[in-house]
Amino acid sequence: MMDRVSIMPFHGKSPKIDPTAWIAPGCSIIGDVEIGPGASIWFNCVLRGDANAIRIGARSNIQDGSVIHCDAAEGGSPGYPTLIGDDVLVGHMAMLHGCTLMSGSFVGIGAIAMDGSVIEGGGMLAAGAMLTPNKHIGPNELWTGRPARLLRTLGDADVARNRRFVTHYAELAQEYRQAAS
């Protein structure tokens, strides 16, 4: 279904997409972007690796309408790439800019993570929350609000539920892949 996906090189760097990843129609993937095995990028997402790198790990999913960008290196600063580990769940309409989402983290619907922010494994940025620059969500912490603040520590059931969502999206992506072939 990649025939209606815009994949564009920029400044000599072309996106690298693992053949097992699923990219939905309407997506734009530009420049220094790498998408790992079994990852899924859902309808109408924009991944713009023109100012720095974007990396998305295995089985991670970026849901419909999300935008991922990065911060340029300037004046001796390396800038901030956007780094997304394995098994990460990113909800619909999220905005990720120069942040790091470690393996097993979760970003809710409509949430924003800004330059230099980090979400550790099991950590969750709630729906609609805004993680301001250089903030750090620890393992199994739930942050919410604008600006986001620690609400509570997630229990084992919460973390397990988020992992089930990752598995669900990996399976759903394969169903879409099969339907498109």
Tab-separated table of N, CA, C and O in Angstrom, residues 7 10 30 36-37 42 48 54 59 62 64 66 74 77 89 99 107 115 130 133 137 150 154 162-163 172 178 180:
chain	number	residue	atom	x	y	z
A	7	ILE	N	7.432	9.242	-0.031
A	7	ILE	CA	8.758	8.990	0.541
A	7	ILE	C	9.732	9.849	-0.244
A	7	ILE	O	9.867	9.694	-1.451
A	10	PHE	N	16.026	14.008	1.263
A	10	PHE	CA	16.290	15.418	1.541
A	10	PHE	C	17.752	15.562	1.920
A	10	PHE	O	18.246	14.823	2.768
A	30	ILE	N	10.159	11.807	5.136
A	30	ILE	CA	11.118	12.671	4.459
A	30	ILE	C	12.482	12.611	5.135
A	30	ILE	O	12.584	12.744	6.358
A	36	GLY	N	11.922	0.550	11.782
A	36	GLY	CA	12.363	-0.811	12.051
A	36	GLY	C	11.350	-1.893	11.715
A	36	GLY	O	10.211	-1.625	11.321
A	37	PRO	N	11.770	-3.144	11.903
A	37	PRO	CA	10.940	-4.292	11.541
A	37	PRO	C	9.628	-4.339	12.319
A	37	PRO	O	9.600	-4.111	13.528
A	42	TRP	N	0.626	4.842	10.792
A	42	TRP	CA	-0.776	4.815	10.401
A	42	TRP	C	-1.156	6.029	9.567
A	42	TRP	O	-0.359	6.922	9.345
A	48	ARG	N	9.263	13.944	9.421
A	48	ARG	CA	10.108	14.861	8.657
A	48	ARG	C	11.503	14.920	9.259
A	48	ARG	O	11.783	15.687	10.169
A	54	ILE	N	15.387	10.778	12.605
A	54	ILE	CA	14.243	10.143	13.241
A	54	ILE	C	14.475	8.641	13.153
A	54	ILE	O	14.738	8.113	12.074
A	59	ARG	N	8.418	-2.987	15.953
A	59	ARG	CA	7.044	-3.162	16.442
A	59	ARG	C	6.432	-1.905	17.048
A	59	ARG	O	5.331	-1.943	17.597
A	62	ILE	N	3.011	4.311	15.258
A	62	ILE	CA	2.738	5.742	15.246
A	62	ILE	C	1.341	5.869	14.653
A	62	ILE	O	1.138	5.612	13.468
A	64	ASP	N	-2.568	7.332	13.622
A	64	ASP	CA	-3.112	8.266	12.644
A	64	ASP	C	-2.907	9.738	12.992
A	64	ASP	O	-3.198	10.169	14.105
A	66	SER	N	-0.312	11.600	13.437
A	66	SER	CA	0.800	12.061	14.277
A	66	SER	C	1.865	12.745	13.423
A	66	SER	O	2.024	12.443	12.243
A	74	GLU	N	22.725	23.377	15.596
A	74	GLU	CA	23.123	24.753	15.267
A	74	GLU	C	24.143	25.252	16.280
A	74	GLU	O	24.084	24.898	17.449
A	77	SER	N	25.691	23.040	18.836
A	77	SER	CA	24.762	22.130	19.501
A	77	SER	C	24.429	20.991	18.537
A	77	SER	O	24.185	21.232	17.360
A	89	LEU	N	4.175	2.710	21.872
A	89	LEU	CA	2.829	3.028	21.415
A	89	LEU	C	2.681	4.545	21.401
A	89	LEU	O	2.870	5.199	22.422
A	99	CYS	N	12.586	14.374	20.761
A	99	CYS	CA	12.476	13.687	22.049
A	99	CYS	C	12.958	12.249	21.928
A	99	CYS	O	13.217	11.755	20.834
A	107	VAL	N	2.752	7.062	24.553
A	107	VAL	CA	2.343	8.462	24.398
A	107	VAL	C	0.876	8.453	24.014
A	107	VAL	O	0.488	7.833	23.023
A	115	ASP	N	11.561	19.005	22.648
A	115	ASP	CA	13.010	18.845	22.549
A	115	ASP	C	13.670	18.421	23.862
A	115	ASP	O	13.473	19.054	24.899
A	130	MET	N	1.355	17.748	27.657
A	130	MET	CA	2.489	18.364	26.962
A	130	MET	C	3.732	18.246	27.849
A	130	MET	O	3.798	18.856	28.922
A	133	PRO	N	10.321	20.910	27.182
A	133	PRO	CA	11.712	20.552	26.892
A	133	PRO	C	12.493	20.068	28.113
A	133	PRO	O	12.369	20.614	29.216
A	137	ILE	N	10.357	11.493	32.079
A	137	ILE	CA	9.382	10.587	32.687
A	137	ILE	C	10.106	9.287	32.994
A	137	ILE	O	10.658	8.645	32.105
A	150	LEU	N	4.058	14.678	37.103
A	150	LEU	CA	3.853	13.322	37.588
A	150	LEU	C	2.508	13.225	38.305
A	150	LEU	O	2.226	14.009	39.206
A	154	LEU	N	2.436	3.873	37.609
A	154	LEU	CA	1.553	2.879	37.005
A	154	LEU	C	1.745	1.525	37.681
A	154	LEU	O	2.876	1.131	38.002
A	162	ASN	N	-0.861	-1.591	28.391
A	162	ASN	CA	-0.151	-0.864	27.337
A	162	ASN	C	0.613	-1.825	26.432
A	162	ASN	O	0.651	-1.633	25.217
A	163	ARG	N	1.195	-2.858	27.000
A	163	ARG	CA	1.907	-3.855	26.188
A	163	ARG	C	0.937	-4.597	25.269
A	163	ARG	O	1.282	-4.927	24.136
A	172	LEU	N	-2.616	-5.885	13.948
A	172	LEU	CA	-3.506	-5.147	13.050
A	172	LEU	C	-2.759	-4.673	11.805
A	172	LEU	O	-3.281	-4.748	10.696
A	178	GLN	N	-1.706	-7.667	4.682
A	178	GLN	CA	-2.263	-8.774	3.913
A	178	GLN	C	-3.436	-8.328	3.053
A	178	GLN	O	-3.563	-8.755	1.900
A	180	ALA	N	-3.866	-5.497	1.721
A	180	ALA	CA	-3.387	-4.636	0.628
A	180	ALA	C	-2.662	-5.412	-0.456
A	180	ALA	O	-2.448	-4.896	-1.540
